[in-house]
Short mmCIF file of C-alpha atoms in Angstrom, two decimals:
data_model
loop_
_atom_site.label_atom_id
_atom_site.label_comp_id
_atom_site.label_asym_id
_atom_site.label_seq_id
_atom_site.Cartn_x
_atom_site.Cartn_y
_atom_site.Cartn_z
CA MET X 1 -2.12 18.62 -14.55
CA ASN X 2 -5.81 19.32 -13.93
CA LYS X 3 -6.95 16.31 -11.93
CA LYS X 4 -10.51 16.83 -13.16
CA ASN X 5 -9.30 15.60 -16.54
CA LEU X 6 -8.39 12.23 -15.05
CA PRO X 7 -10.92 9.43 -15.53
CA ALA X 8 -13.20 8.45 -12.66
CA LEU X 9 -12.49 4.81 -11.79
CA ARG X 10 -15.03 2.16 -10.85
CA ALA X 11 -14.48 -1.00 -8.86
CA ASP X 12 -17.79 -1.64 -7.16
CA HIS X 13 -18.35 -5.35 -7.70
CA LEU X 14 -15.86 -7.15 -5.48
CA ASN X 15 -16.12 -10.92 -5.80
CA ALA X 16 -16.69 -12.40 -2.35
CA LYS X 17 -14.38 -15.30 -3.22
CA ALA X 18 -11.38 -13.08 -4.00
CA ARG X 19 -9.26 -11.06 -1.58
CA PHE X 20 -6.58 -8.49 -2.35
CA GLU X 21 -3.34 -8.76 -0.36
CA VAL X 22 0.20 -7.50 -0.79
CA PRO X 23 2.54 -10.13 -2.31
CA GLU X 24 5.44 -11.16 -0.07
CA SER X 25 7.95 -9.98 -2.70
CA ILE X 26 6.70 -6.40 -2.32
CA MET X 27 6.53 -6.48 1.47
CA ALA X 28 10.16 -7.60 1.56
CA ARG X 29 11.20 -4.36 -0.22
CA TRP X 30 9.12 -2.00 1.94
CA ASN X 31 11.04 0.11 4.46
CA ARG X 32 8.32 0.91 7.00
CA GLY X 33 10.50 3.44 8.80
CA LEU X 34 10.46 6.12 6.09
CA GLN X 35 8.24 9.06 6.92
CA ALA X 36 7.82 12.73 6.14
CA LYS X 37 10.06 15.13 8.01
CA GLY X 38 7.89 17.67 9.75
CA ALA X 39 4.68 16.41 8.12
CA ASP X 40 2.48 17.16 11.12
CA ASP X 41 0.59 20.21 9.88
CA ALA X 42 -3.21 20.14 9.79
CA ALA X 43 -3.38 20.01 5.99
CA SER X 44 -1.47 16.79 5.43
CA ILE X 45 -2.26 13.08 5.14
CA SER X 46 0.30 10.38 5.87
CA ILE X 47 -0.19 7.01 4.19
CA PHE X 48 2.52 4.81 5.69
CA GLU X 49 0.48 1.61 5.88
CA VAL X 50 -1.09 -1.09 3.75
CA ILE X 51 -4.00 0.21 1.64
CA GLY X 52 -7.28 -1.08 3.06
CA GLU X 53 -7.66 -2.92 6.35
CA ASP X 54 -4.77 -5.30 6.96
CA TRP X 55 -5.18 -8.63 8.76
CA ASP X 56 -3.98 -7.18 12.07
CA GLY X 57 -6.43 -4.26 12.02
CA SER X 58 -3.99 -1.66 10.70
CA GLY X 59 -4.16 -0.06 7.27
CA PHE X 60 -5.28 3.11 5.48
CA THR X 61 -8.91 2.74 4.40
CA GLU X 62 -11.26 4.77 2.23
CA ALA X 63 -13.31 5.57 5.36
CA LYS X 64 -10.24 6.98 7.10
CA CYS X 65 -9.36 9.07 4.05
CA ALA X 66 -12.92 10.37 3.69
CA GLY X 67 -12.97 11.45 7.34
CA ILE X 68 -9.69 13.34 7.02
CA LEU X 69 -10.74 15.13 3.83
CA ARG X 70 -14.06 16.17 5.39
CA SER X 71 -12.21 17.62 8.37
CA LEU X 72 -9.97 19.67 6.05
CA GLY X 73 -12.96 21.43 4.53
CA GLY X 74 -11.43 22.06 1.12
CA LYS X 75 -7.98 23.24 2.30
CA ASP X 76 -5.05 22.41 0.05
CA VAL X 77 -3.51 19.15 1.27
CA THR X 78 -0.19 17.35 0.94
CA VAL X 79 -0.34 13.54 0.92
CA TYR X 80 2.82 11.69 1.98
CA ILE X 81 3.06 8.07 0.79
CA ASN X 82 5.23 5.12 1.74
CA SER X 83 3.04 2.07 1.17
CA PRO X 84 3.36 -1.39 -0.42
CA GLY X 85 -0.25 -1.26 -1.65
CA GLY X 86 -3.05 -3.61 -0.67
CA SER X 87 -6.71 -3.48 -1.63
CA LEU X 88 -7.33 -2.24 -5.17
CA PHE X 89 -10.88 -1.32 -4.17
CA HIS X 90 -9.70 1.00 -1.41
CA GLY X 91 -6.97 2.36 -3.70
CA ILE X 92 -9.49 3.24 -6.41
CA ALA X 93 -11.91 4.78 -3.89
CA ILE X 94 -9.14 6.98 -2.44
CA TYR X 95 -7.98 7.94 -5.96
CA ASN X 96 -11.52 9.14 -6.71
CA MET X 97 -11.64 11.10 -3.43
CA PHE X 98 -8.41 12.92 -4.28
CA ARG X 99 -9.59 13.54 -7.85
CA GLU X 100 -12.90 15.03 -6.67
CA TYR X 101 -11.56 16.97 -3.66
CA GLU X 102 -12.19 20.70 -4.02
CA GLY X 103 -8.76 21.73 -2.71
CA ARG X 104 -5.38 21.19 -4.32
CA VAL X 105 -3.88 17.74 -3.62
CA THR X 106 -0.09 17.40 -3.75
CA ILE X 107 1.20 13.81 -3.63
CA ARG X 108 4.70 13.15 -2.28
CA VAL X 109 6.09 9.61 -2.62
CA LEU X 110 8.81 9.19 0.01
CA GLY X 111 9.76 5.52 -0.19
CA MET X 112 7.36 3.35 -2.14
CA ALA X 113 3.98 3.71 -3.82
CA ALA X 114 3.40 0.15 -4.98
CA SER X 115 0.35 -1.56 -6.43
CA ALA X 116 -2.84 0.03 -5.05
CA ALA X 117 -0.76 2.86 -3.56
CA SER X 118 0.43 3.79 -7.06
CA VAL X 119 -3.22 3.97 -8.15
CA LEU X 120 -4.32 6.42 -5.46
CA ALA X 121 -1.15 8.48 -6.00
CA MET X 122 -2.31 9.29 -9.53
CA GLY X 123 -5.33 11.23 -8.19
CA GLY X 124 -3.44 14.36 -7.13
CA ASP X 125 -3.03 17.71 -8.87
CA GLU X 126 0.74 17.32 -8.62
CA VAL X 127 2.79 14.19 -7.96
CA GLN X 128 6.29 14.46 -6.50
CA ILE X 129 8.67 11.60 -5.80
CA ALA X 130 11.95 11.30 -3.92
CA LYS X 131 14.88 10.41 -6.16
CA SER X 132 15.45 7.26 -4.10
CA ALA X 133 11.77 6.26 -4.08
CA PHE X 134 9.81 3.92 -6.37
CA PHE X 135 6.46 3.37 -7.96
CA MET X 136 5.54 -0.23 -8.69
CA ILE X 137 2.76 -1.17 -11.08
CA HIS X 138 1.50 -4.67 -11.87
CA LYS X 139 -1.54 -6.59 -13.03
CA CYS X 140 -4.32 -7.08 -10.52
CA TRP X 141 -3.22 -9.68 -7.95
CA CYS X 142 -5.51 -11.47 -5.52
CA LEU X 143 -6.06 -14.62 -3.49
CA ALA X 144 -9.03 -16.65 -4.75
CA VAL X 145 -11.03 -19.72 -3.76
CA GLY X 146 -13.87 -21.56 -5.43
CA ASN X 147 -14.72 -23.88 -8.27
CA ALA X 148 -13.70 -23.51 -11.91
CA ASP X 149 -16.58 -21.12 -12.67
CA ASP X 150 -15.65 -18.92 -9.70
CA LEU X 151 -12.03 -18.75 -10.78
CA ARG X 152 -12.95 -17.91 -14.38
CA ASN X 153 -15.20 -15.10 -13.13
CA ILE X 154 -12.44 -13.75 -10.90
CA ALA X 155 -9.95 -13.87 -13.80
CA ALA X 156 -12.41 -11.94 -16.01
CA GLN X 157 -12.90 -9.37 -13.25
CA ASN X 158 -9.13 -8.96 -12.90
CA ASP X 159 -8.88 -8.34 -16.65
CA GLU X 160 -11.42 -5.52 -16.25
CA PHE X 161 -9.42 -4.00 -13.41
CA ASP X 162 -6.22 -4.21 -15.44
CA ALA X 163 -7.92 -2.31 -18.29
CA VAL X 164 -9.13 0.35 -15.83
CA MET X 165 -5.61 0.82 -14.47
CA VAL X 166 -4.12 1.09 -17.97
CA ASP X 167 -6.62 3.83 -18.88
CA MET X 168 -5.83 5.74 -15.69
CA TYR X 169 -2.03 5.47 -15.99
CA ALA X 170 -2.27 6.46 -19.68
CA ALA X 171 -4.32 9.57 -18.84
CA ARG X 172 -1.80 10.60 -16.20
CA THR X 173 1.43 9.84 -18.06
CA GLY X 174 0.57 10.05 -21.75
CA LEU X 175 2.26 6.68 -22.31
CA ASP X 176 0.93 4.28 -24.93
CA ALA X 177 -1.61 1.74 -23.65
CA GLY X 178 0.36 -1.14 -25.14
CA LYS X 179 3.52 -0.07 -23.31
CA LEU X 180 1.62 0.22 -20.05
CA GLN X 181 0.05 -3.22 -20.50
CA ALA X 182 3.54 -4.68 -20.89
CA MET X 183 4.76 -2.80 -17.80
CA LEU X 184 1.86 -4.14 -15.74
CA ALA X 185 2.48 -7.70 -16.94
CA ALA X 186 6.16 -7.44 -16.02
CA GLU X 187 5.55 -6.03 -12.49
CA THR X 188 7.59 -2.91 -13.16
CA TRP X 189 9.50 -0.95 -10.51
CA ILE X 190 9.87 2.69 -11.55
CA SER X 191 12.64 4.74 -9.94
CA GLY X 192 12.23 8.40 -9.05
CA ALA X 193 14.09 9.67 -12.11
CA THR X 194 12.22 7.32 -14.45
CA ALA X 195 8.89 8.26 -12.87
CA VAL X 196 9.49 11.93 -13.66
CA ASP X 197 10.74 11.09 -17.15
CA GLN X 198 7.74 8.90 -17.96
CA GLY X 199 5.11 11.16 -16.41
CA PHE X 200 4.14 9.13 -13.33
CA ALA X 201 5.47 12.09 -11.32
CA ASP X 202 5.73 15.78 -12.16
CA ASP X 203 8.80 16.60 -10.10
CA PHE X 204 11.07 15.49 -7.27
CA THR X 205 10.30 16.11 -3.60
CA PRO X 206 12.43 18.64 -1.70
CA ALA X 207 15.70 17.03 -0.64
CA ASP X 208 15.03 17.26 3.10
CA GLN X 209 11.55 15.77 3.09
CA ILE X 210 12.43 12.28 4.36
CA GLU X 211 13.62 10.86 7.67
CA GLU X 212 13.41 7.53 9.43
CA GLY X 213 11.24 7.91 12.49
CA ARG X 214 10.60 5.50 15.32
CA SER X 215 6.86 6.14 15.23
CA ALA X 216 6.61 4.75 11.71
CA LYS X 217 8.52 1.56 12.41
CA ALA X 218 6.80 -1.76 12.55
CA SER X 219 5.09 -2.93 15.71
CA ALA X 220 6.35 -6.00 17.57
CA VAL X 221 3.71 -8.11 15.85
CA GLN X 222 4.66 -6.82 12.40
CA ARG X 223 8.37 -7.39 13.06
CA LEU X 224 7.66 -10.96 14.10
CA ASP X 225 5.59 -11.48 10.96
CA MET X 226 8.45 -10.25 8.76
CA THR X 227 11.02 -12.38 10.62
CA LEU X 228 8.95 -15.55 10.25
CA ALA X 229 8.33 -14.79 6.56
CA LYS X 230 12.07 -14.53 5.95
CA ALA X 231 12.52 -17.86 7.76
CA GLY X 232 10.16 -19.49 5.28
CA MET X 233 6.90 -19.78 7.23
CA SER X 234 3.76 -19.44 5.12
CA ARG X 235 1.37 -16.52 5.55
CA THR X 236 -1.35 -18.78 7.01
CA GLU X 237 1.03 -20.39 9.52
CA ARG X 238 2.39 -16.99 10.59
CA ARG X 239 -1.00 -15.50 11.24
CA SER X 240 -2.20 -18.54 13.12
CA LEU X 241 0.88 -18.47 15.36
CA ILE X 242 0.64 -14.72 15.99
CA GLN X 243 -3.04 -14.95 16.87
CA GLU X 244 -2.16 -17.74 19.32
CA ILE X 245 0.55 -15.59 20.89
CA LYS X 246 -1.76 -12.57 21.16
CA GLY X 247 -4.30 -14.74 22.96
CA THR X 248 -1.92 -15.84 25.72
CA PRO X 249 -1.86 -14.03 29.12
CA GLY X 250 0.45 -11.01 29.07
CA ALA X 251 0.99 -11.16 25.32
CA VAL X 252 1.26 -8.10 23.09
CA GLN X 253 -2.24 -7.01 22.03
CA ASP X 254 -1.72 -3.86 19.99
CA GLY X 255 1.96 -3.88 19.06
CA THR X 256 2.81 -1.15 21.58
CA PRO X 257 3.14 -2.87 24.98
CA SER X 258 4.35 -1.27 28.18
CA ALA X 259 8.02 -1.60 29.02
CA ALA X 260 7.23 -4.09 31.78
CA VAL X 261 5.33 -6.40 29.45
CA SER X 262 7.42 -6.01 26.33
CA ALA X 263 10.54 -7.68 27.75
CA ALA X 264 8.66 -10.91 28.51
CA ASP X 265 6.83 -10.78 25.20
CA ALA X 266 10.06 -10.13 23.31
CA ALA X 267 11.70 -13.17 24.92
CA HIS X 268 8.67 -15.30 24.04
CA LEU X 269 8.60 -14.12 20.43
CA LEU X 270 12.35 -14.49 19.96
CA ALA X 271 12.27 -18.03 21.36
CA LEU X 272 9.49 -19.03 18.98
CA THR X 273 11.28 -17.41 16.05
CA ALA X 274 14.53 -19.20 16.87
CA GLN X 275 12.68 -22.48 17.31
CA PHE X 276 11.03 -22.17 13.91
CA GLY X 277 14.27 -21.10 12.26
CA ALA X 278 16.03 -24.18 13.64
CA ALA X 279 13.25 -26.42 12.40
CA ALA X 280 13.39 -24.83 8.95
CA ARG X 281 17.13 -25.49 8.74
CA ALA X 282 16.86 -29.10 9.92
#
């Protein structure tokens, strides 16, 4: 379709007392290792991270996307996606960048385009999806703090964002707004075949587009975070513990330690994980 016919989206009034994060249920289904086979040409963008800046400093932000698009200078670009979502604000900003980009934007969903990642994926001229991949759409989800007035304001803001997403998905797919509202409310996972059938995607990706590469796998810190989450530790407890570990002498700082350091760090992390797992079972 002509992406210029898609609506421009606005989300420029973020409430300081609300924060967008990826729900644990989505993170548990995300295979970080999926990447594009041979997707290293100059006119490609790989989005294999959380949308927006994640708590550990990783993530695909609107600033990063803007820089890449500027460097391409209007060349046609292929965007490879395997992301659980994240910040709706960054997702909407990136959607608008793709929609307004002068070159042709081809979106290829390799594993997952969930939540905010499904929003930015709609901004391309053509959307392709692997048969084994998924879109996931849901109502705006955030963490919020404050008094009753703050929470009512945040709820009203989320209603506005939900309406914006419905309009955008409807323009892309041609589906009825009422059906899309129900899909958002139900947190709907959309398989590759269903995505093509319902208009979220135009076609399937080439069969040999996907591989599992070591470079896209989670860092040591991310693997520890996932392990502790599966053991039942809360998000706040996990992040506090990981920050404590990263602050100790010789600890992993960026998730890619040298071989000499990683063995000691791995033993330390495994011991802590085992200790917590034993406590959780007690």
